[in-house]
């Protein structure tokens, strides 16, 4: 349920019922927002933020997941400069590399005028990056605990890249306290650098997101790991219908109404790093603005980067096509490779790419 929290509303804007008699001029989210009502002048602030919910795995949960090992290789994104052409970033293998890659994607998109951005990330657990899936026995609140520090670090890194030192504030949005949703706001030293981030938002906070975006103006609003799958299921199919079927689908959990609202607000997916298992091999699909989707397999060696399996452009990679890529290159499941049954999955062994499979269909 939507929370009408005093802390949040003191930082956003006047309620819509007052807008006919209230003039709001935004020079900042917080202390720079001035509200004029008749002869009285009231100082108001803005509060916003976004954090996503689980990045769903494409593979069924029953698939065997290879044992994880600590990786020595560090693929760290370097700060970008205007003196060199921007190249697609390497697939992040650790938390620091993911943080910097996400920061750079957000900054590139923001520079191009994209101020409403959605991000999906892996989360750190026991020193490794893992997908936010059903293996987290603590559920959504355990995911929230792992997401929150990532969100705070991301806003700080964005501020630092803008030569700013933002102060952070957070407001929980879930009434029950068990839904793992909150708002983070970074108030910059300069008003234009204010940014908001929703942590694991669901359709329950749709109205809050709309209000925050309306008050934010040209300032940055992010959502991190929203609580809906980015692939459709039966309920989503129904929710897209008009009339009774659409109403039933939406009521039972279809995400169409929520995603339609996000689309209308201008949200664009600027960063996504997801992982799942394909025929016994750990695969990561990666998208970082302005580049399209790319597919990687984790190397059997801990001291080298992920192995490129190709790219799928603007379309999310298809699980079945990835499986065909591994089969075409005679890549056995990792449990067999670990005992010497099958060639090692290392740099230089991929001859048939994702694009080759698609072109041959």
Short mmCIF file of C-alpha atoms in Angstrom, two decimals:
data_model
loop_
_atom_site.label_atom_id
_atom_site.label_comp_id
_atom_site.label_asym_id
_atom_site.label_seq_id
_atom_site.Cartn_x
_atom_site.Cartn_y
_atom_site.Cartn_z
CA UNK A 1 0.00 0.00 0.00
CA UNK A 2 1.13 3.56 -0.70
CA UNK A 3 2.56 5.38 2.27
CA UNK A 4 1.74 9.08 2.64
CA UNK A 5 4.84 9.72 4.71
CA UNK A 6 5.39 13.17 6.22
CA UNK A 7 9.12 12.97 5.56
CA UNK A 8 8.60 12.27 1.87
CA UNK A 9 5.89 14.87 1.26
CA UNK A 10 7.92 17.56 2.98
CA UNK A 11 10.41 17.10 0.14
CA UNK A 12 8.25 16.61 -2.90
CA UNK A 13 5.56 19.18 -3.63
CA UNK A 14 2.12 20.27 -2.55
CA UNK A 15 -0.65 17.66 -2.97
CA UNK A 16 -2.55 17.83 -6.20
CA UNK A 17 -5.66 19.15 -4.39
CA UNK A 18 -3.73 22.31 -3.56
CA UNK A 19 -2.18 22.87 -6.92
CA UNK A 20 -4.97 25.12 -8.14
CA UNK A 21 -4.15 27.66 -5.42
CA UNK A 22 -0.48 26.93 -4.91
CA UNK A 23 2.31 28.06 -7.19
CA UNK A 24 5.43 25.89 -6.95
CA UNK A 25 8.73 26.99 -8.42
CA UNK A 26 11.48 24.37 -8.31
CA UNK A 27 15.10 25.40 -8.03
CA UNK A 28 15.93 22.31 -5.95
CA UNK A 29 14.39 19.24 -4.35
CA UNK A 30 14.67 20.49 -0.80
CA UNK A 31 15.69 23.89 0.55
CA UNK A 32 15.65 25.37 -2.95
CA UNK A 33 11.91 24.76 -3.48
CA UNK A 34 9.66 27.76 -2.82
CA UNK A 35 5.90 27.57 -2.42
CA UNK A 36 3.84 30.75 -2.61
CA UNK A 37 0.30 30.61 -1.18
CA UNK A 38 -1.57 33.96 -1.13
CA UNK A 39 0.76 36.34 0.77
CA UNK A 40 2.45 33.56 2.75
CA UNK A 41 5.66 31.90 1.54
CA UNK A 42 6.20 28.33 2.64
CA UNK A 43 9.50 26.51 2.18
CA UNK A 44 9.13 22.94 0.94
CA UNK A 45 11.57 20.22 -0.07
CA UNK A 46 11.57 17.29 -2.43
CA UNK A 47 12.16 13.65 -1.67
CA UNK A 48 12.53 10.83 -4.19
CA UNK A 49 14.41 7.69 -5.15
CA UNK A 50 14.26 4.26 -6.73
CA UNK A 51 15.50 0.82 -6.04
CA UNK A 52 14.61 -2.18 -7.93
CA UNK A 53 13.33 -5.61 -6.98
CA UNK A 54 14.53 -8.85 -8.36
CA UNK A 55 16.29 -9.36 -11.65
CA UNK A 56 14.63 -12.57 -12.68
CA UNK A 57 16.65 -15.41 -14.09
CA UNK A 58 15.63 -16.67 -17.52
CA UNK A 59 16.42 -20.27 -16.70
CA UNK A 60 14.02 -22.34 -14.61
CA UNK A 61 14.92 -22.53 -10.94
CA UNK A 62 15.37 -26.29 -11.16
CA UNK A 63 18.45 -25.97 -13.36
CA UNK A 64 21.73 -27.00 -11.76
CA UNK A 65 23.82 -23.99 -10.70
CA UNK A 66 27.61 -24.42 -10.92
CA UNK A 67 29.69 -23.92 -7.80
CA UNK A 68 30.93 -20.35 -7.49
CA UNK A 69 34.60 -19.52 -7.04
CA UNK A 70 36.21 -16.23 -6.12
CA UNK A 71 37.50 -14.51 -9.25
CA UNK A 72 40.89 -12.85 -9.36
CA UNK A 73 40.30 -10.97 -12.60
CA UNK A 74 39.05 -7.43 -11.95
CA UNK A 75 37.11 -5.76 -14.74
CA UNK A 76 36.86 -2.24 -13.32
CA UNK A 77 35.23 0.50 -15.36
CA UNK A 78 37.52 3.49 -15.77
CA UNK A 79 36.18 7.06 -15.44
CA UNK A 80 35.29 8.37 -18.86
CA UNK A 81 36.82 11.43 -20.47
CA UNK A 82 35.82 13.43 -23.51
CA UNK A 83 39.22 12.75 -25.09
CA UNK A 84 38.56 9.15 -26.01
CA UNK A 85 35.76 7.38 -27.82
CA UNK A 86 33.44 5.49 -25.51
CA UNK A 87 33.72 1.75 -26.01
CA UNK A 88 31.33 -0.91 -24.68
CA UNK A 89 32.34 -1.70 -21.09
CA UNK A 90 33.61 -5.12 -20.10
CA UNK A 91 31.20 -7.48 -18.40
CA UNK A 92 31.48 -6.74 -14.64
CA UNK A 93 32.76 -9.66 -12.59
CA UNK A 94 32.71 -8.07 -9.14
CA UNK A 95 30.77 -5.51 -7.12
CA UNK A 96 33.15 -2.61 -7.72
CA UNK A 97 33.19 -3.15 -11.48
CA UNK A 98 29.38 -3.32 -11.54
CA UNK A 99 29.07 -0.12 -9.49
CA UNK A 100 31.36 1.86 -11.78
CA UNK A 101 29.76 0.46 -14.95
CA UNK A 102 26.31 1.44 -13.65
CA UNK A 103 27.54 4.91 -12.72
CA UNK A 104 29.00 5.46 -16.18
CA UNK A 105 25.82 4.25 -17.92
CA UNK A 106 23.69 6.61 -15.81
CA UNK A 107 25.99 9.55 -16.55
CA UNK A 108 26.09 8.84 -20.29
CA UNK A 109 22.31 8.62 -20.46
CA UNK A 110 21.86 11.73 -18.33
CA UNK A 111 24.22 13.65 -20.61
CA UNK A 112 21.97 12.64 -23.52
CA UNK A 113 18.90 13.97 -21.71
CA UNK A 114 17.59 10.68 -20.27
CA UNK A 115 16.60 11.71 -16.73
CA UNK A 116 14.25 8.81 -15.93
CA UNK A 117 16.26 5.60 -15.76
CA UNK A 118 15.69 1.98 -14.73
CA UNK A 119 18.55 -0.23 -13.56
CA UNK A 120 18.79 -3.94 -12.82
CA UNK A 121 21.82 -5.34 -11.05
CA UNK A 122 23.25 -8.40 -9.43
CA UNK A 123 23.71 -8.22 -5.66
CA UNK A 124 26.65 -8.99 -3.43
CA UNK A 125 26.42 -12.06 -1.20
CA UNK A 126 29.34 -13.79 0.50
CA UNK A 127 31.74 -11.70 -1.56
CA UNK A 128 30.25 -12.74 -4.92
CA UNK A 129 27.79 -11.14 -7.33
CA UNK A 130 24.62 -13.26 -7.53
CA UNK A 131 21.18 -12.77 -9.07
CA UNK A 132 18.34 -11.57 -6.81
CA UNK A 133 16.31 -14.77 -7.07
CA UNK A 134 14.69 -17.47 -4.94
CA UNK A 135 18.05 -18.57 -3.51
CA UNK A 136 17.85 -15.64 -1.10
CA UNK A 137 16.13 -17.45 1.76
CA UNK A 138 15.37 -14.19 3.56
CA UNK A 139 13.15 -13.06 0.69
CA UNK A 140 12.54 -9.46 -0.31
CA UNK A 141 13.88 -8.01 2.94
CA UNK A 142 17.21 -9.81 2.52
CA UNK A 143 17.36 -8.45 -1.02
CA UNK A 144 16.59 -4.98 0.33
CA UNK A 145 19.48 -5.32 2.78
CA UNK A 146 21.85 -6.07 -0.11
CA UNK A 147 20.33 -3.45 -2.43
CA UNK A 148 20.41 -0.51 -0.03
CA UNK A 149 24.22 -0.10 0.23
CA UNK A 150 24.53 -0.47 -3.56
CA UNK A 151 21.96 2.30 -4.06
CA UNK A 152 23.72 4.63 -1.63
CA UNK A 153 27.12 3.97 -3.21
CA UNK A 154 25.71 4.58 -6.68
CA UNK A 155 24.27 8.00 -5.75
CA UNK A 156 27.55 8.99 -4.10
CA UNK A 157 29.56 7.90 -7.16
CA UNK A 158 27.25 9.87 -9.46
CA UNK A 159 27.69 12.92 -7.24
CA UNK A 160 31.47 12.57 -7.18
CA UNK A 161 31.58 12.32 -10.98
CA UNK A 162 29.69 15.64 -11.05
CA UNK A 163 32.24 17.22 -8.65
CA UNK A 164 29.60 17.24 -5.93
CA UNK A 165 29.28 15.76 -2.45
CA UNK A 166 25.60 14.91 -2.02
CA UNK A 167 23.91 14.32 1.32
CA UNK A 168 21.65 11.26 1.35
CA UNK A 169 18.24 10.78 2.95
CA UNK A 170 16.04 7.71 2.94
CA UNK A 171 12.33 7.08 3.51
CA UNK A 172 10.77 3.63 3.75
CA UNK A 173 7.62 3.36 1.64
CA UNK A 174 6.07 0.06 2.74
CA UNK A 175 3.41 0.30 5.44
CA UNK A 176 4.02 -3.24 6.65
CA UNK A 177 7.75 -2.82 6.83
CA UNK A 178 8.29 -6.12 5.03
CA UNK A 179 8.00 -5.11 1.36
CA UNK A 180 11.57 -3.85 0.97
CA UNK A 181 10.76 -0.56 -0.77
CA UNK A 182 12.24 2.85 -0.05
CA UNK A 183 13.20 6.22 -1.47
CA UNK A 184 16.72 7.59 -1.46
CA UNK A 185 17.42 11.22 -2.30
CA UNK A 186 20.81 12.74 -2.90
CA UNK A 187 20.76 16.50 -2.30
CA UNK A 188 23.71 18.00 -4.10
CA UNK A 189 25.65 21.12 -3.28
CA UNK A 190 24.36 22.35 -6.61
CA UNK A 191 20.58 22.11 -7.18
CA UNK A 192 20.96 20.63 -10.64
CA UNK A 193 22.80 17.64 -9.17
CA UNK A 194 19.94 16.48 -6.94
CA UNK A 195 18.95 12.88 -7.69
CA UNK A 196 16.30 10.43 -6.48
CA UNK A 197 16.34 6.64 -6.44
CA UNK A 198 13.54 4.16 -5.74
CA UNK A 199 14.76 0.92 -4.16
CA UNK A 200 12.87 -2.18 -5.34
CA UNK A 201 9.69 -0.31 -6.34
CA UNK A 202 6.47 -2.21 -7.02
CA UNK A 203 3.09 -1.21 -8.41
CA UNK A 204 2.09 -0.29 -4.84
CA UNK A 205 4.22 2.87 -5.08
CA UNK A 206 3.27 3.77 -8.64
CA UNK A 207 1.51 6.98 -7.58
CA UNK A 208 4.49 8.04 -5.47
CA UNK A 209 6.82 7.57 -8.45
CA UNK A 210 4.52 9.69 -10.61
CA UNK A 211 4.42 12.48 -8.00
CA UNK A 212 8.18 12.44 -7.50
CA UNK A 213 8.82 12.62 -11.24
CA UNK A 214 6.41 15.53 -11.58
CA UNK A 215 8.21 17.43 -8.82
CA UNK A 216 11.73 16.50 -9.95
CA UNK A 217 11.52 18.28 -13.28
CA UNK A 218 14.79 17.83 -15.21
CA UNK A 219 16.56 16.22 -12.25
CA UNK A 220 17.56 12.56 -12.21
CA UNK A 221 15.10 9.89 -11.02
CA UNK A 222 16.23 6.25 -10.93
CA UNK A 223 14.59 2.93 -10.15
CA UNK A 224 16.76 0.05 -8.99
CA UNK A 225 15.68 -3.59 -9.28
CA UNK A 226 11.91 -3.06 -9.61
CA UNK A 227 9.71 -5.82 -8.27
CA UNK A 228 8.52 -7.26 -11.55
CA UNK A 229 10.03 -9.63 -14.08
CA UNK A 230 11.26 -8.09 -17.32
CA UNK A 231 9.86 -11.05 -19.25
CA UNK A 232 6.11 -11.59 -19.56
CA UNK A 233 4.08 -14.37 -17.98
CA UNK A 234 0.39 -15.28 -18.43
CA UNK A 235 -0.84 -12.56 -16.07
CA UNK A 236 1.15 -9.95 -17.96
CA UNK A 237 -0.38 -11.15 -21.23
CA UNK A 238 -3.87 -10.75 -19.75
CA UNK A 239 -3.07 -7.38 -18.18
CA UNK A 240 -2.23 -5.99 -21.61
CA UNK A 241 -5.73 -6.77 -22.82
CA UNK A 242 -8.51 -4.22 -22.70
CA UNK A 243 -11.78 -4.66 -20.85
CA UNK A 244 -12.53 -7.42 -18.34
CA UNK A 245 -9.54 -9.64 -19.18
CA UNK A 246 -7.14 -6.76 -18.72
CA UNK A 247 -8.70 -5.84 -15.39
CA UNK A 248 -8.47 -9.43 -14.16
CA UNK A 249 -4.83 -9.75 -15.27
CA UNK A 250 -3.87 -6.50 -13.56
CA UNK A 251 -5.73 -7.40 -10.37
CA UNK A 252 -4.04 -10.80 -10.16
CA UNK A 253 -0.57 -9.37 -10.54
CA UNK A 254 0.08 -8.44 -14.17
CA UNK A 255 2.56 -5.60 -14.46
CA UNK A 256 1.16 -3.90 -17.58
CA UNK A 257 -0.45 -0.91 -15.83
CA UNK A 258 2.72 -0.24 -13.85
CA UNK A 259 5.08 -0.58 -16.80
CA UNK A 260 2.78 1.56 -18.96
CA UNK A 261 2.95 4.27 -16.32
CA UNK A 262 6.74 4.03 -16.21
CA UNK A 263 6.89 4.25 -20.00
CA UNK A 264 4.67 7.33 -20.01
CA UNK A 265 7.01 8.97 -17.49
CA UNK A 266 9.90 8.37 -19.87
CA UNK A 267 11.77 5.66 -17.96
CA UNK A 268 14.42 3.92 -20.01
CA UNK A 269 16.47 0.88 -19.04
CA UNK A 270 20.03 2.22 -19.08
CA UNK A 271 21.81 -0.54 -17.16
CA UNK A 272 21.10 -4.23 -16.69
CA UNK A 273 23.37 -7.03 -15.52
CA UNK A 274 21.63 -10.39 -15.07
CA UNK A 275 22.84 -13.94 -14.58
CA UNK A 276 21.34 -17.38 -15.10
CA UNK A 277 22.46 -20.90 -15.91
CA UNK A 278 22.26 -22.25 -19.47
CA UNK A 279 22.91 -25.98 -19.87
CA UNK A 280 25.13 -25.99 -16.81
CA UNK A 281 27.09 -22.82 -17.68
CA UNK A 282 26.87 -19.48 -15.88
CA UNK A 283 25.82 -16.81 -18.36
CA UNK A 284 25.49 -13.07 -17.89
CA UNK A 285 23.54 -10.75 -20.14
CA UNK A 286 24.67 -7.15 -19.99
CA UNK A 287 23.30 -3.84 -21.22
CA UNK A 288 24.86 -0.43 -20.53
CA UNK A 289 23.67 2.76 -22.21
CA UNK A 290 23.98 3.48 -25.09
CA UNK A 291 25.07 -0.02 -26.09
CA UNK A 292 22.73 -2.94 -26.76
CA UNK A 293 22.52 -6.33 -25.09
CA UNK A 294 25.64 -8.51 -25.00
CA UNK A 295 26.00 -12.09 -23.81
CA UNK A 296 28.89 -13.50 -21.79
CA UNK A 297 29.84 -16.82 -20.22
CA UNK A 298 31.98 -16.91 -17.08
CA UNK A 299 35.40 -18.33 -17.85
CA UNK A 300 36.66 -21.53 -16.26
CA UNK A 301 39.74 -19.51 -15.34
CA UNK A 302 39.55 -17.02 -12.48
CA UNK A 303 42.21 -14.72 -13.92
CA UNK A 304 40.57 -13.73 -17.20
CA UNK A 305 37.51 -11.72 -18.23
CA UNK A 306 34.13 -13.16 -19.17
CA UNK A 307 33.91 -14.77 -22.60
CA UNK A 308 31.81 -13.04 -25.21
CA UNK A 309 29.10 -15.17 -26.83
CA UNK A 310 27.87 -12.32 -29.04
CA UNK A 311 25.21 -9.62 -28.93
CA UNK A 312 21.49 -9.22 -29.60
CA UNK A 313 21.22 -5.47 -30.10
CA UNK A 314 18.08 -3.82 -28.73
CA UNK A 315 16.34 -7.16 -28.09
CA UNK A 316 16.82 -9.02 -24.83
CA UNK A 317 18.87 -12.20 -25.50
CA UNK A 318 16.87 -15.39 -25.95
CA UNK A 319 17.68 -18.25 -23.57
CA UNK A 320 17.22 -20.91 -26.27
CA UNK A 321 19.54 -19.15 -28.70
CA UNK A 322 22.22 -18.93 -25.99
CA UNK A 323 21.83 -22.69 -25.44
CA UNK A 324 22.35 -23.24 -29.18
CA UNK A 325 25.52 -21.10 -29.08
CA UNK A 326 26.99 -23.29 -26.33
CA UNK A 327 25.98 -26.46 -28.17
CA UNK A 328 27.40 -25.24 -31.50
CA UNK A 329 30.74 -24.58 -29.78
CA UNK A 330 30.65 -28.00 -28.05
CA UNK A 331 30.67 -26.50 -24.55
CA UNK A 332 29.78 -29.15 -21.95
CA UNK A 333 28.14 -28.34 -18.60
CA UNK A 334 30.62 -27.01 -16.06
CA UNK A 335 30.28 -30.02 -13.75
CA UNK A 336 31.76 -32.11 -16.58
CA UNK A 337 34.40 -29.55 -17.54
CA UNK A 338 35.60 -29.44 -13.93
CA UNK A 339 36.51 -33.15 -14.07
CA UNK A 340 38.14 -32.97 -17.48
CA UNK A 341 35.18 -34.20 -19.55
CA UNK A 342 34.94 -31.57 -22.26
CA UNK A 343 37.08 -28.65 -23.38
CA UNK A 344 37.64 -25.76 -20.99
CA UNK A 345 35.55 -22.65 -21.48
CA UNK A 346 38.27 -20.03 -21.87
CA UNK A 347 39.14 -17.17 -24.19
CA UNK A 348 39.41 -18.17 -27.84
CA UNK A 349 37.15 -21.24 -27.86
CA UNK A 350 33.98 -19.54 -29.15
CA UNK A 351 33.75 -19.69 -32.94
CA UNK A 352 29.96 -19.59 -33.40
CA UNK A 353 28.32 -16.48 -31.91
CA UNK A 354 24.78 -15.47 -30.97
CA UNK A 355 24.54 -13.47 -34.20
CA UNK A 356 25.58 -16.52 -36.24
CA UNK A 357 22.80 -18.64 -34.75
CA UNK A 358 20.18 -15.95 -35.34
CA UNK A 359 21.34 -15.39 -38.93
CA UNK A 360 21.18 -19.11 -39.65
CA UNK A 361 17.58 -19.53 -38.52
#
